[in-house]
GROMACS .gro file of C-alpha atoms in nm:
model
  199
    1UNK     CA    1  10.647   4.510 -10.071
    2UNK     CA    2  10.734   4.144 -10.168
    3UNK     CA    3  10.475   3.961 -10.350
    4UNK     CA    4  10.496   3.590 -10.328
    5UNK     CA    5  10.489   3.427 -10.725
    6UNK     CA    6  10.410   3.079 -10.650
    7UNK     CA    7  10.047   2.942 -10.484
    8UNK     CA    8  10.139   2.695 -10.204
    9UNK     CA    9   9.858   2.455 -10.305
   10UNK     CA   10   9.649   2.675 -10.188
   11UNK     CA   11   9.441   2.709 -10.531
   12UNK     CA   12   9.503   2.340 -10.629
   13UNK     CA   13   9.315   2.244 -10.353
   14UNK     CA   14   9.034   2.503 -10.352
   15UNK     CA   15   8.968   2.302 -10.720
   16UNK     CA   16   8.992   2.001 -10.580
   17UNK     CA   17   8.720   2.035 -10.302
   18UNK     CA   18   8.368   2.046 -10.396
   19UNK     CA   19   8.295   2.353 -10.144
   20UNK     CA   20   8.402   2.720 -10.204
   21UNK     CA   21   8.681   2.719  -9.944
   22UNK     CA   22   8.766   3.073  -9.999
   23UNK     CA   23   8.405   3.179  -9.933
   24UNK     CA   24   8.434   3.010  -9.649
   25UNK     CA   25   8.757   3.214  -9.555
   26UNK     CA   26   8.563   3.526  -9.680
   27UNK     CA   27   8.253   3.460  -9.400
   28UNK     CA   28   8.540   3.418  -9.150
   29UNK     CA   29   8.687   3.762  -9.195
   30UNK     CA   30   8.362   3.911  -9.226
   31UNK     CA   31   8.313   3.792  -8.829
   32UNK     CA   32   8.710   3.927  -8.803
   33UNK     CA   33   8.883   3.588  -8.827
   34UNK     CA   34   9.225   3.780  -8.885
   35UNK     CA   35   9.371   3.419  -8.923
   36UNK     CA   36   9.111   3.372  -9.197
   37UNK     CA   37   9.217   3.708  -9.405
   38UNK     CA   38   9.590   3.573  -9.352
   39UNK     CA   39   9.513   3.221  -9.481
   40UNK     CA   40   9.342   3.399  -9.771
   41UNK     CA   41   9.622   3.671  -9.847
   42UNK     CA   42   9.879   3.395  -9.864
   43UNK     CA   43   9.689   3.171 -10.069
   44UNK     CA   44   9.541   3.396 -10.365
   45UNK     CA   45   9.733   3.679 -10.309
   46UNK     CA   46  10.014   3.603 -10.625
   47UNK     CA   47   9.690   3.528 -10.844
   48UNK     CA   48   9.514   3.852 -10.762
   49UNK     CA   49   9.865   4.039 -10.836
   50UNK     CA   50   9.930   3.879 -11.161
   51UNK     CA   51   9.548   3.967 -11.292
   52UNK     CA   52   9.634   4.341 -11.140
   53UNK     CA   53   9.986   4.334 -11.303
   54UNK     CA   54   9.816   4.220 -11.644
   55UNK     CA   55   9.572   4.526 -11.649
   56UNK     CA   56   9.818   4.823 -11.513
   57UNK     CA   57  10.183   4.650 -11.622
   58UNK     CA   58  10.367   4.876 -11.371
   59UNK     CA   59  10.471   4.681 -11.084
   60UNK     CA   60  10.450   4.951 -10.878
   61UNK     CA   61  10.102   5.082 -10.894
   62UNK     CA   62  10.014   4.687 -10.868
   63UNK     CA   63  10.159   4.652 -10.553
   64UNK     CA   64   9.898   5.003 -10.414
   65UNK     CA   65   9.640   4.824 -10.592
   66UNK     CA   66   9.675   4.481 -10.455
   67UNK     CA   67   9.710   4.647 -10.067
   68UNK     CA   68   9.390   4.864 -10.158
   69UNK     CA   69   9.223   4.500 -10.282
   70UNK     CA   70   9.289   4.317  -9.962
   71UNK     CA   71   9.161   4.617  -9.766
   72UNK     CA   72   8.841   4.586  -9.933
   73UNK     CA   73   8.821   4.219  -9.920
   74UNK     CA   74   8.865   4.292  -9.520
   75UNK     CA   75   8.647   4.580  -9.518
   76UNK     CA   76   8.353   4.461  -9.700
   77UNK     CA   77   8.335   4.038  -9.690
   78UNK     CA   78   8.001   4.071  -9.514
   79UNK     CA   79   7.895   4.170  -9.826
   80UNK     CA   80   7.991   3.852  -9.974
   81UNK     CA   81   7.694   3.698 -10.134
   82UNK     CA   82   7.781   3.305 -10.203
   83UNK     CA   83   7.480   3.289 -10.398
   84UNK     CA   84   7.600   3.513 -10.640
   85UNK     CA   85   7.870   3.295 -10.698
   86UNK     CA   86   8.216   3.181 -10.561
   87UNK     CA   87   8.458   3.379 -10.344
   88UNK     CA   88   8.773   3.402 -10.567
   89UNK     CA   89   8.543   3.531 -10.828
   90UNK     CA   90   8.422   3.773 -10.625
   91UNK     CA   91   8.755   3.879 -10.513
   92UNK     CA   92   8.889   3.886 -10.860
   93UNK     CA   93   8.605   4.083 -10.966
   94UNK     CA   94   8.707   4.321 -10.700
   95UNK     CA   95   9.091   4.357 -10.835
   96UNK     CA   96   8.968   4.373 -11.201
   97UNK     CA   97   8.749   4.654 -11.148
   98UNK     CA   98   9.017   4.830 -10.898
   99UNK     CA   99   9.283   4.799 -11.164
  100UNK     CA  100   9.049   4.946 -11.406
  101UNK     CA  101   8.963   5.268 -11.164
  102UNK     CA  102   9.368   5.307 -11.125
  103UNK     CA  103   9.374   5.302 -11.546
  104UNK     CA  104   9.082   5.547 -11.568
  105UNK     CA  105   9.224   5.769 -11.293
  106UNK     CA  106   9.631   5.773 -11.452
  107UNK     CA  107   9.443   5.835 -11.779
  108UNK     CA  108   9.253   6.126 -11.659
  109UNK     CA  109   9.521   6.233 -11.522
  110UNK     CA  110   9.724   6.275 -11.822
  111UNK     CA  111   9.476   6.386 -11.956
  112UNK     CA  112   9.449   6.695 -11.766
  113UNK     CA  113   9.787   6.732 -11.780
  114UNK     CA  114   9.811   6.713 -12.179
  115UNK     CA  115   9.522   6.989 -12.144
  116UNK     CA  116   9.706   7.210 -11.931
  117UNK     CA  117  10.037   7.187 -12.165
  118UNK     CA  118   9.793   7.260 -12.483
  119UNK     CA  119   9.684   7.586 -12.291
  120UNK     CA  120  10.049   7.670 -12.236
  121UNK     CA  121  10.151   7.646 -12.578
  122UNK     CA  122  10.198   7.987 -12.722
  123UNK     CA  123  10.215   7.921 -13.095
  124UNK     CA  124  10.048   7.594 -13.253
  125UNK     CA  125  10.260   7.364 -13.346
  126UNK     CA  126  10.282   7.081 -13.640
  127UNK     CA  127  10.108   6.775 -13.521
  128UNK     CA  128   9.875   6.980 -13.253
  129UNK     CA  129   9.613   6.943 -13.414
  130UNK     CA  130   9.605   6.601 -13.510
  131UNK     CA  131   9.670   6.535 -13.168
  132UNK     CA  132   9.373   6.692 -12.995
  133UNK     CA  133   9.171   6.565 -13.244
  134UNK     CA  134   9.200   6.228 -13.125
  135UNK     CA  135   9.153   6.296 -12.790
  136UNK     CA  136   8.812   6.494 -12.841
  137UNK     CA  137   8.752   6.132 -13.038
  138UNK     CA  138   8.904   5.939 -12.722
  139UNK     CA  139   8.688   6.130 -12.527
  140UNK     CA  140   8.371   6.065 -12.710
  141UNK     CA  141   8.428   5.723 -12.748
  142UNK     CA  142   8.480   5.744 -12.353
  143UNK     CA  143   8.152   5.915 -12.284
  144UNK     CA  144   7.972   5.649 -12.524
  145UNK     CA  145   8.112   5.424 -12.338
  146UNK     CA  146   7.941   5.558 -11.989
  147UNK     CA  147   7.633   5.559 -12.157
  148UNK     CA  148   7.601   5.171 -12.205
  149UNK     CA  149   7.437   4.927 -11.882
  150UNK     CA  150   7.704   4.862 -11.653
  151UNK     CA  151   7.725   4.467 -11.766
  152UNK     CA  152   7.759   4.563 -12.135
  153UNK     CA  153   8.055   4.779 -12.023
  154UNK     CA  154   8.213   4.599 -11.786
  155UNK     CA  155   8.233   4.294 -12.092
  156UNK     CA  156   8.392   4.549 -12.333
  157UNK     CA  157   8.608   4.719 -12.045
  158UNK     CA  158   8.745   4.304 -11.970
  159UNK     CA  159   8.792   4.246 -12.345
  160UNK     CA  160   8.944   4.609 -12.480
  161UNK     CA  161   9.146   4.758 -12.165
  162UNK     CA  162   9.197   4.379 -11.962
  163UNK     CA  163   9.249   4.193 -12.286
  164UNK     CA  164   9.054   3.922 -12.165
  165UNK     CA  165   8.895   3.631 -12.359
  166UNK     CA  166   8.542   3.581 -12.394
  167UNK     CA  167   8.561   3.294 -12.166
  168UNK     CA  168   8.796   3.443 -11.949
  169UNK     CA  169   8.544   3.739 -11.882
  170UNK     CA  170   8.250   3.478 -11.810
  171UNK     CA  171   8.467   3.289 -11.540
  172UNK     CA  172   8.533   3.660 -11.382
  173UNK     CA  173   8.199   3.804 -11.373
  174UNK     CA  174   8.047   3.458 -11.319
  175UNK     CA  175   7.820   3.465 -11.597
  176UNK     CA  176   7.746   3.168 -11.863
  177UNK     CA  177   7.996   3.240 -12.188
  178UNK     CA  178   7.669   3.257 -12.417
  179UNK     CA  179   7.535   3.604 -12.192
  180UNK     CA  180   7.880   3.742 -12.272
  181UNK     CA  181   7.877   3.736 -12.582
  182UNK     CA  182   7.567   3.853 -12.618
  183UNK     CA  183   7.611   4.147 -12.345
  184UNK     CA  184   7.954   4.210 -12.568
  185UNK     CA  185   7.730   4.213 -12.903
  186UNK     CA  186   7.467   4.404 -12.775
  187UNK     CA  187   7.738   4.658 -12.609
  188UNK     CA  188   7.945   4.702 -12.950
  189UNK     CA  189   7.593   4.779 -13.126
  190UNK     CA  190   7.500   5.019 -12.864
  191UNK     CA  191   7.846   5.175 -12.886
  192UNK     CA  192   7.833   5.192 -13.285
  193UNK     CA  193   7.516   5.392 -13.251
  194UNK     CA  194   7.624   5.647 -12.959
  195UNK     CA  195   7.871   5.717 -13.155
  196UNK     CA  196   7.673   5.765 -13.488
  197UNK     CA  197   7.876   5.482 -13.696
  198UNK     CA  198   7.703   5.300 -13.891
  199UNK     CA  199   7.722   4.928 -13.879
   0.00000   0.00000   0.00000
């Protein structure tokens, strides 16, 4: 699939105007303006990709994710709440927490997969031990992590696997920077006591 790099103007002049032209595009497609989800795919789709590519790195598995993105954003823009905030946020929202799911699912994955080959193994060998040692840790931190509110996570999740900044997160979720930081403060005190670390 090619992926166009470069934004035709597209975003410079969805800053420029005062309304939310993309949620405008996004209430078109949800009444099946097909020339809406076009206008839409062309414009954002290279900024959507590059978030996607910055989460998962492989090119390939960005290009599935991006197609599965779209398909949402065609699937489910009556959903759209403008309310809630703007429509590229809510479509980057969308691809940040889809590239996440691919991350979690590859890394369960090989995690079964390590499993299975730890079963195989007839004799231990040097280094096995150290080895499932840290996942039994990688899985508790995992777990601890499930336990947390869903905002609390999803801030730690943007910061720790996206790599985000704290103001990059707040412009994502649409949230003021000051309830980020506190959601990530509040999340990384939880997190210390799930775990039973102390502070």
């Amino acid at each position: 699939m090619l992926v166009p790099m470069v934004i035709d103007g597209f975003e410079a002049a969805e800053d420029a105007a005062p309304a939310d032209e993309v949620g405008d595009l996004i209430r078109s497609i949800a009444a099946g303006d097909r020339d809406a989800f076009a206008r839409l795919y062309d414009g954002l789709a290279p900024r959507v990709f590059g978030l996607i590519l910055r989460v998962l790195v492989d090119r390939a598995q960005s290009e599935e994710v991006l197609q599965e993105v779209f398909l949402e954003i065609w699937q489910s823009a009556g959903r759209f709440a403008p309310k809630r905030g703007q429509g590229r946020t809510w479509i980057l929202t969308i691809a940040h927490r889809r590239a996440i799911d691919r991350v979690r699912s590859v890394r369960a994955s090989d995690d079964r997969d390590r499993a299975a080959g730890l079963r195989e193994l007839a004799t231990t060998q040097p280094g096995v031990a150290e080895r499932v040692e840290a996942k039994v840790e990688s899985e508790r931190v995992t777990a601890a992590l499930e336990r947390l509110p869903e905002a609390q996570r999803e801030a730690l999740g943007l910061a720790y696997y996206g790599g985000y900044s704290q103001s990059e997160i707040a412009a994502l979720v649409g949230a003021p920077l000051g309830t980020v930081k506190t959601r990530m403060r509040d999340g990384l005190t939880r997190l210390r006591k799930e775990m039973g670390v102390e502070a």
